XYZ file of C-alpha atoms in Angstrom:
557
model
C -18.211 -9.489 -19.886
C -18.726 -7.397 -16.954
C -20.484 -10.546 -14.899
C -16.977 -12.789 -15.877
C -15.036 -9.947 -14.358
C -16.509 -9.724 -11.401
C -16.281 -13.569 -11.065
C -12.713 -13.545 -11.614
C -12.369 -10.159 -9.406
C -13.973 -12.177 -6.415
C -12.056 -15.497 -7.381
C -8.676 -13.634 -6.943
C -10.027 -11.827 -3.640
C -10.796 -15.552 -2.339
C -7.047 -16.796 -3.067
C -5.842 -13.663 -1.983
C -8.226 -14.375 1.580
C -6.931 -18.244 1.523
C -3.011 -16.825 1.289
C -3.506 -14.012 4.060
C -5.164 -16.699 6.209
C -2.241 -18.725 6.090
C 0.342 -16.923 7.153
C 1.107 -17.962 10.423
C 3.260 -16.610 13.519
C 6.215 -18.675 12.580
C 8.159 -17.389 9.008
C 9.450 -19.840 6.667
C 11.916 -16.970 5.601
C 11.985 -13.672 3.882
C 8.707 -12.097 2.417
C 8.736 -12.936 -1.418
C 7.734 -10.322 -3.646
C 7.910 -8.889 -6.861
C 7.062 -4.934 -7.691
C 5.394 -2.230 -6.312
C 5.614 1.647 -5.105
C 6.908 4.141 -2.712
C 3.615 5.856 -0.858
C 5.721 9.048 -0.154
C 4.746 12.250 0.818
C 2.263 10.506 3.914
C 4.293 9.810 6.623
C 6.829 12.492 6.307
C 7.385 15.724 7.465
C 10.369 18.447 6.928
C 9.238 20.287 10.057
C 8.815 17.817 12.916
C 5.113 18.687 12.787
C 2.443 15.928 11.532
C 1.777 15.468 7.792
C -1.351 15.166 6.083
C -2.156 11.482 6.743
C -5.760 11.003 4.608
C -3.114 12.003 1.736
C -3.855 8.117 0.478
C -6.916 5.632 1.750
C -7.658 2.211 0.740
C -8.859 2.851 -2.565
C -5.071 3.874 -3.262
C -4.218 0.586 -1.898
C -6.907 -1.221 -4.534
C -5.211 0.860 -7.389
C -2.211 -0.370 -6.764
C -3.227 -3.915 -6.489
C -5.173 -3.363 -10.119
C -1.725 -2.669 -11.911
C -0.076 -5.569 -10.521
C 1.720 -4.049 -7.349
C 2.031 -7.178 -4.270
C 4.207 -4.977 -2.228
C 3.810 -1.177 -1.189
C 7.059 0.598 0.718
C 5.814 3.322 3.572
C 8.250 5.818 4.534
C 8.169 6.864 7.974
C 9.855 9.974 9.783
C 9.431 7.798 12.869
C 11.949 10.606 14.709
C 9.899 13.452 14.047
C 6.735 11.766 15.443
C 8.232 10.673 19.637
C 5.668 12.371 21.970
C 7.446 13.903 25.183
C 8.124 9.856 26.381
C 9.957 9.262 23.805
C 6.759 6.932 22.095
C 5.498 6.782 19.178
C 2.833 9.460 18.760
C -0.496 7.186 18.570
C -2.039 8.774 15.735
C 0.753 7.585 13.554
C -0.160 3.936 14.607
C -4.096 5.049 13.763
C -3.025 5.178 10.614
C 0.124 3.145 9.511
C -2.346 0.338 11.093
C -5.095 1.076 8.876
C -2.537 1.118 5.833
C -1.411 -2.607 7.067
C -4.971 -3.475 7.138
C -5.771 -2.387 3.470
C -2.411 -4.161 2.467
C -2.992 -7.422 4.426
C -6.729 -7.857 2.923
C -5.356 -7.355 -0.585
C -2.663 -9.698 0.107
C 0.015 -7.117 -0.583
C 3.368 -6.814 1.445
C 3.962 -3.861 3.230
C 7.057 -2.497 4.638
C 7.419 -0.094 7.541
C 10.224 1.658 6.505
C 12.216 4.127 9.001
C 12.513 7.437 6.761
C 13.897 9.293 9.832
C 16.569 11.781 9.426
C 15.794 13.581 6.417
C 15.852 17.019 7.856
C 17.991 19.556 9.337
C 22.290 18.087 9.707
C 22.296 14.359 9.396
C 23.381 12.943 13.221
C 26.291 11.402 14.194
C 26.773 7.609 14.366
C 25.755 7.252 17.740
C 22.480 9.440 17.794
C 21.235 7.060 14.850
C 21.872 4.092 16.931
C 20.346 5.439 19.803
C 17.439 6.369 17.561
C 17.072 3.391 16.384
C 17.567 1.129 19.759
C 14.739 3.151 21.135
C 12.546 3.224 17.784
C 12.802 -0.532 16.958
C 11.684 -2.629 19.855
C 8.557 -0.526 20.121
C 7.426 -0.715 16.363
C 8.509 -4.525 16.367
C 6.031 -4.765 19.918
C 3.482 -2.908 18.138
C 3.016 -5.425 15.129
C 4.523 -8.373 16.171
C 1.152 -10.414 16.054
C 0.579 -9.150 12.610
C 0.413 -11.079 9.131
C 4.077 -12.228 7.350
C 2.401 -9.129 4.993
C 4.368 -6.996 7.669
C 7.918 -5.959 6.817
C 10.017 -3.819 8.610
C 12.976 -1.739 7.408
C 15.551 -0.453 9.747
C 16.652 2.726 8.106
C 16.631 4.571 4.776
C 19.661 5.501 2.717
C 22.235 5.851 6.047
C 24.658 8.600 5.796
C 27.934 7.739 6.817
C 30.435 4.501 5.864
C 29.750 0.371 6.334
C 32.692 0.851 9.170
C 30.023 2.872 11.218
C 26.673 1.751 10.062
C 27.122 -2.221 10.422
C 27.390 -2.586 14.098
C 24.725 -0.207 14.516
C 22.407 -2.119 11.895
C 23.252 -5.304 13.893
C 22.675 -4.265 17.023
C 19.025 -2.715 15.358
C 18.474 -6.114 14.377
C 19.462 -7.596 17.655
C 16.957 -5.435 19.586
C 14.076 -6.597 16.689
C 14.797 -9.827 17.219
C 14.467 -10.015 20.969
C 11.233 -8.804 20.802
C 10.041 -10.443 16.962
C 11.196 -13.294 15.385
C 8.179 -13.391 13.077
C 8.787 -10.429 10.538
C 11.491 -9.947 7.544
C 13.563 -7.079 8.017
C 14.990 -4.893 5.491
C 19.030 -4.270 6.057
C 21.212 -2.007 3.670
C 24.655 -1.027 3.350
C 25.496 2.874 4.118
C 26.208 5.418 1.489
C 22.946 6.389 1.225
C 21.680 2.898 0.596
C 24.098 2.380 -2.350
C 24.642 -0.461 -4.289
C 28.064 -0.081 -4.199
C 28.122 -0.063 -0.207
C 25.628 -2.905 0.054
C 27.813 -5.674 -1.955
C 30.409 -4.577 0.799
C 28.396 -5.705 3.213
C 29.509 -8.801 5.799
C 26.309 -11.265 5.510
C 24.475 -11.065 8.595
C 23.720 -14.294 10.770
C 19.409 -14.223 10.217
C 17.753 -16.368 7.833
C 14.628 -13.905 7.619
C 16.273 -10.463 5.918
C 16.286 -8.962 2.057
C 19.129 -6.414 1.358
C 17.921 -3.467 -0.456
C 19.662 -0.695 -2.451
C 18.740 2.297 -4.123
C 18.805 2.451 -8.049
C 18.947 6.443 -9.392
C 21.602 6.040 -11.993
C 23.161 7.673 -14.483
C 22.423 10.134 -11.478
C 22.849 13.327 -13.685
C 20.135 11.867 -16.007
C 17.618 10.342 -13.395
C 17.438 13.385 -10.859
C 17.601 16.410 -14.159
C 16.346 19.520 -12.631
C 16.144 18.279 -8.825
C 15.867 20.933 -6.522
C 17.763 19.395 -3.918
C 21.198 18.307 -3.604
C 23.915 20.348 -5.775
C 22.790 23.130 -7.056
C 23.783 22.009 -10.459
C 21.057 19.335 -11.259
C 18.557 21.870 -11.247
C 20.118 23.738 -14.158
C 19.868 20.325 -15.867
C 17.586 19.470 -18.577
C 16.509 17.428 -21.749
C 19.331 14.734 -20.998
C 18.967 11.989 -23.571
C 18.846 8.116 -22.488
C 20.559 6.480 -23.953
C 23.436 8.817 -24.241
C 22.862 10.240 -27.926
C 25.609 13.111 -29.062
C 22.981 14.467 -31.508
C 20.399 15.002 -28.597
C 22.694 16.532 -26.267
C 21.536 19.786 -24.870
C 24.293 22.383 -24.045
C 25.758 21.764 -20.154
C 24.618 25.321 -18.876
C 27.344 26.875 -16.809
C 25.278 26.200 -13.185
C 25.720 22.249 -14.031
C 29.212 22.764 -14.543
C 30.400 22.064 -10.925
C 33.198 19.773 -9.664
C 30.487 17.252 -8.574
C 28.585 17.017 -11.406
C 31.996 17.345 -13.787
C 33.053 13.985 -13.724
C 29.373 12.135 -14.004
C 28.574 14.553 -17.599
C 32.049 13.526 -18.534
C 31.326 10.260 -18.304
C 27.812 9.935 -19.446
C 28.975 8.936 -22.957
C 29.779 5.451 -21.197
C 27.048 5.308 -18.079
C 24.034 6.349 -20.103
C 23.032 3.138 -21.439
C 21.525 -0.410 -21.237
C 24.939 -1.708 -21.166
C 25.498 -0.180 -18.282
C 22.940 -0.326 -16.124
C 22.642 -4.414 -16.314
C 26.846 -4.733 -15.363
C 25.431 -2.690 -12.120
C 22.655 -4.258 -11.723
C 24.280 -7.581 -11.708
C 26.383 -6.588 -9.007
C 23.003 -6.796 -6.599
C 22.054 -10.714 -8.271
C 26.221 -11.589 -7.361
C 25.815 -10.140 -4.127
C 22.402 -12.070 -3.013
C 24.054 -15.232 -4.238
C 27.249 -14.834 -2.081
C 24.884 -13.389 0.835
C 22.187 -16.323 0.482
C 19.298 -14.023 0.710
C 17.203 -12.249 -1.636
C 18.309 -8.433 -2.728
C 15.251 -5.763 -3.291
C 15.680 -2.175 -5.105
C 13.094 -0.435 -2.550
C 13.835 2.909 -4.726
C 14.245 3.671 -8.181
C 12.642 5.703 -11.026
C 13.233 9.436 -12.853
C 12.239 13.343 -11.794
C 9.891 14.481 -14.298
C 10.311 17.802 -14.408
C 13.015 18.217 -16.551
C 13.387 15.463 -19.107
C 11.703 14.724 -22.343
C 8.568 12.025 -21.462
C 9.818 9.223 -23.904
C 13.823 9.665 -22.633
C 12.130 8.637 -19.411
C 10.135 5.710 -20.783
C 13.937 4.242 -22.201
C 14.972 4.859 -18.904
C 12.225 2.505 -17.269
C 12.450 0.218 -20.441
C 15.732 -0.681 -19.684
C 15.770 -1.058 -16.069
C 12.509 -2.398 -16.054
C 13.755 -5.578 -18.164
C 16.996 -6.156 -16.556
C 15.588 -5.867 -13.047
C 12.673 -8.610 -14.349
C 15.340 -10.752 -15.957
C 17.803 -10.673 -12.878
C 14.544 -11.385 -10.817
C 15.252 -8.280 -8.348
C 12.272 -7.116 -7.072
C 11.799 -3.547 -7.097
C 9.580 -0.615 -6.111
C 9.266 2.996 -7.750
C 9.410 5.813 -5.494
C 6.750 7.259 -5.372
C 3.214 6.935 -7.103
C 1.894 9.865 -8.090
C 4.917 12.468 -7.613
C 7.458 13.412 -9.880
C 8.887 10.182 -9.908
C 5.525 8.066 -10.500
C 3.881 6.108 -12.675
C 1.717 9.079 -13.560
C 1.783 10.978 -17.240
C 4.044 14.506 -15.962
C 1.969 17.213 -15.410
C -1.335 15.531 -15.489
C -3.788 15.659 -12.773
C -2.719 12.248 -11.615
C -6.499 10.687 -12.100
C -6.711 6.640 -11.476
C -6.445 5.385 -13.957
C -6.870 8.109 -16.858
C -3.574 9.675 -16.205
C -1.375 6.567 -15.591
C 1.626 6.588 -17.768
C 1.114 3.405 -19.903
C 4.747 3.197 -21.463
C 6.113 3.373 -17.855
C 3.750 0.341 -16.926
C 4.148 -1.393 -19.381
C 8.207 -0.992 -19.047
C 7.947 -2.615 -15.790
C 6.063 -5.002 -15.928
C 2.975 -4.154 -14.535
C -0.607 -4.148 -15.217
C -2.165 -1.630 -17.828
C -6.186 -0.838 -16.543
C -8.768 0.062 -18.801
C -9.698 3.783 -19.348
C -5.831 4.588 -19.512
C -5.049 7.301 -22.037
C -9.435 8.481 -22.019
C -10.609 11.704 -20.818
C -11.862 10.913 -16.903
C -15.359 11.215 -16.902
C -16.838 14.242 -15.101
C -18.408 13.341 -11.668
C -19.673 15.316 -8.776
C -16.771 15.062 -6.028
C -19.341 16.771 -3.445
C -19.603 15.887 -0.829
C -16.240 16.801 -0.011
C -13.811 17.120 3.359
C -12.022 20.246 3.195
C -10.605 19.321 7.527
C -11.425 16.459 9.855
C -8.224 15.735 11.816
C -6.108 16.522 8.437
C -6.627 17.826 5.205
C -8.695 15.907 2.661
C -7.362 14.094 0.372
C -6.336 15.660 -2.927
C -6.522 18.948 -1.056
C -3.834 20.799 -0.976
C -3.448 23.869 1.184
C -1.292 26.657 1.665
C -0.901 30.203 3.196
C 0.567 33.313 2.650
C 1.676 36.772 4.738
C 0.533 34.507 7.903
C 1.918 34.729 11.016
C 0.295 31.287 12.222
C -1.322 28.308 11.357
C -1.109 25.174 13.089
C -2.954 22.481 11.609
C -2.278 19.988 13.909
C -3.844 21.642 17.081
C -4.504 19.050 19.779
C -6.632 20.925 22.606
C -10.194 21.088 22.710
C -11.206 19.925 18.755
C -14.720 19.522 18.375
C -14.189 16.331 17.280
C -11.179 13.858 16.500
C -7.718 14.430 17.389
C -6.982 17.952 16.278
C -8.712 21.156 15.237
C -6.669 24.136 12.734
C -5.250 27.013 14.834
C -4.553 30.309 13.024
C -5.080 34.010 13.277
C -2.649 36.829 13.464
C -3.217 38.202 10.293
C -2.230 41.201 8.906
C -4.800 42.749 6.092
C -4.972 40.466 3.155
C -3.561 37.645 4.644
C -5.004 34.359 3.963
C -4.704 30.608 3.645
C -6.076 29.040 0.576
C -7.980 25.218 0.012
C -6.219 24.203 -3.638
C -9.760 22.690 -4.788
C -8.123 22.376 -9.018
C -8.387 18.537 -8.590
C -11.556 18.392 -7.545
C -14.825 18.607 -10.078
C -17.958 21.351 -8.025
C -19.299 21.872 -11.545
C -22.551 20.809 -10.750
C -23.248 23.075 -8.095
C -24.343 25.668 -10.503
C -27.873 24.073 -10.671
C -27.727 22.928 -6.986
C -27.134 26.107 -5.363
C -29.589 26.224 -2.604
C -28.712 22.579 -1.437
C -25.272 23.075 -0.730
C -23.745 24.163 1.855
C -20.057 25.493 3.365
C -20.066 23.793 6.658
C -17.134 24.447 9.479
C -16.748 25.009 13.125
C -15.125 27.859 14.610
C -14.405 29.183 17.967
C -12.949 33.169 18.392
C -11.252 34.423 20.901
C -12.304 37.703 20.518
C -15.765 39.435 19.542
C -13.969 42.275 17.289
C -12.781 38.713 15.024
C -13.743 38.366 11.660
C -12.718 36.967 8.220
C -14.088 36.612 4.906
C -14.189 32.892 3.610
C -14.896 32.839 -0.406
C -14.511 30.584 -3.487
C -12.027 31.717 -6.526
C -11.940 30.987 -9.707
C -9.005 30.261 -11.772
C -6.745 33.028 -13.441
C -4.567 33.120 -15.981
C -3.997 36.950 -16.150
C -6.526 37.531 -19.010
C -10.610 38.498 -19.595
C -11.203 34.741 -20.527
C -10.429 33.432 -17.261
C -11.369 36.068 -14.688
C -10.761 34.770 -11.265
C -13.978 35.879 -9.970
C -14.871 35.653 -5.854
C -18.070 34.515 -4.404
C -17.788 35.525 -0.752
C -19.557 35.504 2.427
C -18.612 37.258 5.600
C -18.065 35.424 9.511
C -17.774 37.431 12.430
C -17.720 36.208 15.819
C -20.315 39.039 16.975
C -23.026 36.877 15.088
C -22.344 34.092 17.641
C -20.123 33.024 20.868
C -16.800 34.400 21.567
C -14.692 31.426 22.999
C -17.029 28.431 22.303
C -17.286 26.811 19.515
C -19.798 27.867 16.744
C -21.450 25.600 13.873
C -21.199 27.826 10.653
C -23.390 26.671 8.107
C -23.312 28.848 4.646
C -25.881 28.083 1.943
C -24.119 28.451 -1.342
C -26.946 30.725 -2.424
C -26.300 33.354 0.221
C -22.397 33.699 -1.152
C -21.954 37.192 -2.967
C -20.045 37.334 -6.486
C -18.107 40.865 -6.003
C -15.320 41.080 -8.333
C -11.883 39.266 -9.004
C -8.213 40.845 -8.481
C -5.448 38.574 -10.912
C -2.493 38.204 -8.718
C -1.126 37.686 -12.372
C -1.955 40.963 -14.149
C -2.100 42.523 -10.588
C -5.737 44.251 -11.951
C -9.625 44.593 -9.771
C -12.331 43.506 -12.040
C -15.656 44.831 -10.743
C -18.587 42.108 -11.132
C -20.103 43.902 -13.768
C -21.941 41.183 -15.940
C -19.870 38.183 -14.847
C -20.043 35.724 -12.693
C -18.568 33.110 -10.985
C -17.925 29.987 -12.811
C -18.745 26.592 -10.759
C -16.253 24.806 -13.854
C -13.262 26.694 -12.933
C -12.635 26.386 -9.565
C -9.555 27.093 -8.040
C -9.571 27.364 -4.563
C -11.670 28.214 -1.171
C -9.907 31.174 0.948
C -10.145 32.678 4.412
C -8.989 36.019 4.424
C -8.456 39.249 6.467
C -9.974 40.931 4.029
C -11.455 44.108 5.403
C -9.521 43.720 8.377
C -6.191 42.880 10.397
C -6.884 39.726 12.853
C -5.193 39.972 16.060
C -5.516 36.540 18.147
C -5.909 33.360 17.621
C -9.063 31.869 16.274
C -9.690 28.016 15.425
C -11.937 26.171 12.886
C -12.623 22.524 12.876
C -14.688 19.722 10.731
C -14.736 21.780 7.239
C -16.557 20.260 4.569
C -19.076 21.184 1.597
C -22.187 19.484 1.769
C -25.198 18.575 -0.493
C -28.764 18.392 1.705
């Protein structure tokens, strides 16, 4: 069985070869494709600094491919990321170019899609245009001699009315067009991509362009709980679809606002099936009057707040009618709150996929769905190299800096971590709860914490030490195994290789930030299973200056 799979694995890789292959520099018209996902939370930022961009690698792209994806949606802050001439910053092409080769050897579509305003006051009309006039014929110079797999987008969910947005999107299309005549692009109508606003639209003149629209509604039942937006949805919760009286939680008195009023009046006759297709039918009228295809790049349900198999009816439902009205779609997002992902699992491939979900769309169910993931060493394992690693998640607390994007003088790659300035106890903290260091109980002596660091002073130090998990009681202690860096053990203001053997980290007691209690180390220890997280810590001591570190890892030798 396994021999037949792997001949029909490499069969499909061979068509998927012959089709990339053929795609030529002319188009015959717009990209054709089916389902897929939103890969959010890589290219976008809510601080005009860079984001983590190792969050996915190609084995996402594979995963997707294995449950039946052919087209992946990348959203780009593409106006956070202009270096002082106005450019693109490079390392953003480093790796939206290694995401289009991943896609274009699978044979998947990708589209670029310009995710750029999403923080701080949305701009006026004529900032976006001059955004995008300056954005557009650079991305469309940069890929131009790509694959037909290449699809661009010109802007996500637009803010203000058609009257504004169209000659703007037509002159955006204009300036693509004198530079690329290859690629589909993606156009929408304003209104925050709405459906209602693009059926308004006035067809454009180009015989290579899908429409797209958003899909979130009922809204009051899709985005229960958000923590965005009106304050009201957050207060939201266990909203039935379809609308049932008898499952009807109380309206709590934050959800009662004037925006929110009219939608949970109405719910009785949104929240169904019913519904949903006399909306969605609106998109298949629209691409028959238009002549070109329509695409729902976004649509899907926050997690957080309704009942699991309320959200499975949800994707049921829109799942079919999309499939029937043959309007291709993509979920946003993979594995956030509005993925494909079981809620509040650990979001393993592809233990952890939600099969009802899948299934609902239309998509491909892999084996070892619904099993227990098998344990497996994830050592060796990058904690920095240019960004985070991936399924690493960091944070920091009482700091007055870190900088994790630091260009000057890394010791290798593009960037290096700049912090310091910490008052006592101060910290920032590796979230390691997703990754499996079990086996380094028996293996002690042949691991190692590696990093680089360079002080700018020699009274510097820090204490850098494992934790394990704590839940506020004696079962699950969160015990410390420390170790001790000063820059008086090596160079002050060169860089330094720090190499800790596991072995020479000391166990010396856990404090629960839950039951706010010390726990001397008595006869306990720390517990290689239960790993939390790896902190660096002011300790013993207040840092003043800066200090950097560089190419973190833990290593097995």
């Amino acid at each position: 069985m396994k021999i037949l799979k792997k001949i029909l694995f490499l069969a499909g890789m061979l068509a998927v070869s012959a089709a990339f292959f053929s795609c030529g520099t002319k188009s015959a018209g717009p990209a054709t494709f089916t389902k897929g996902l939103n890969l959010s939370k890589w290219f976008e930022t809510w601080n005009n600094s860079l984001p983590n961009l190792k969050v996915y690698d190609k084995d996402d792209f594979i995963h997707l491919k294995e449950v039946g994806c052919d087209v992946v949606r990348v959203p780009i802050h593409f106006a956070s990321f202009l270096n002082d001439k106005k450019e693109v910053d490079p390392i953003i092409y480093e790796y939206l170019d290694k995401a289009c080769d991943w896609a274009e050897e699978l044979g998947m579509y990708i589209v670029i899609d310009n995710h750029s305003f999403n923080s701080g006051s949305y701009p006026a009309p004529a900032k976006v245009e001059e955004s995008l006039l300056l954005l557009w014929p650079q991305i469309a110079a940069h890929y131009k001699n790509r694959s037909n797999y290449i699809v661009y987008e010109i802007l996500n969910e637009p803010q203000f009315g058609n009257k504004e947005w169209e000659p703007i999107q037509k002159k955006a299309l204009e300036a693509i067009r004198k530079v690329d005549k290859k690629h589909t692009v993606v156009v929408t109508g304003a209104d925050w991509s709405g459906l209602n606003a693009m059926c308004e639209l006035q067809p454009l003149n180009d015989k290579n362009i899908i429409y797209t629209f958003h899909f979130y509604e009922p809204f009051i039942f899709t985005h229960q709980g958000a923590n965005w937006g009106d304050s009201g949805l957050a207060a939201l919760s266990n909203i039935p679809f379809p609308y049932n009286k008898d499952k009807m939680p109380e309206v709590p008195a934050e959800a009662k606002t004037s925006s929110l009023r009219g939608q949970l009046a109405n719910y009785p006759k949104t929240g169904n099936e019913a519904t949903l297709k006399k909306r969605l039918e609106m998109a298949a009228a629209f691409s028959e009057k238009a002549g070109a295809p329509v695409w729902c790049g976004e649509m899907g349900v926050h997690d957080v707040a309704v009942q699991n198999e309320e959200r499975n009816n949800w994707y049921k439902s829109a799942g079919k009618i999309l499939n029937e009205l043959h309007i291709p779609f993509c979920v946003w997002g993979y594995d956030d709150t509005f993925g494909i992902f079981m809620p509040g699992s650990k979001k393993k491939f592809p233990y952890d996929l939600n099969k009802e979900v899948l299934t609902a769309l239309g998509m491909n169910v892999p084996e070892g769905v619904g099993l227990a993931a098998p344990a497996s060493s994830d050592l060796p394992l990058v904690l920095y190299d240019d960004f985070y690693g991936k399924g690493v998640n960091v944070s920091s607390w009482s700091t007055q800096l870190l900088i994790t994007n630091h260009r000057e003088d890394p010791t290798e790659g593009a960037f290096c971590i700049m912090t310091g300035l910490m008052e006592r106890y101060a910290g920032i903290a590796w979230d390691l709860t997703k990754k499996n260091l079990s086996d380094v109980e028996g293996n002690q002596s042949n691991v190692y914490l590696c990093f680089d660091v360079k002080f700018t002073s020699d009274k510097q130090a820090f204490q850098i030490r494992f934790v394990d998990t704590d839940d506020g009681t004696s079962a699950n202690i969160p015990w410390r195994l420390a170790y001790d860096v000063r820059a008086s053990d090596g160079k002050v203001k060169e860089w330094n290789k720090v190499e800790i053997p596991i072995s020479s980290m000391n166990c010396w007691g856990a404090w629960s930030n839950i039951s706010e209690t010390w726990t001397d180390i008595g006869s306990n220890k720390f517990d290689w299973s239960r790993v939390w997280r790896l902190e660096l810590a002011a300790e013993e001591w207040s840092i003043s200056g800066k200090f950097y570190l560089d190419n973190m890892r833990i290593e097995v030798r």
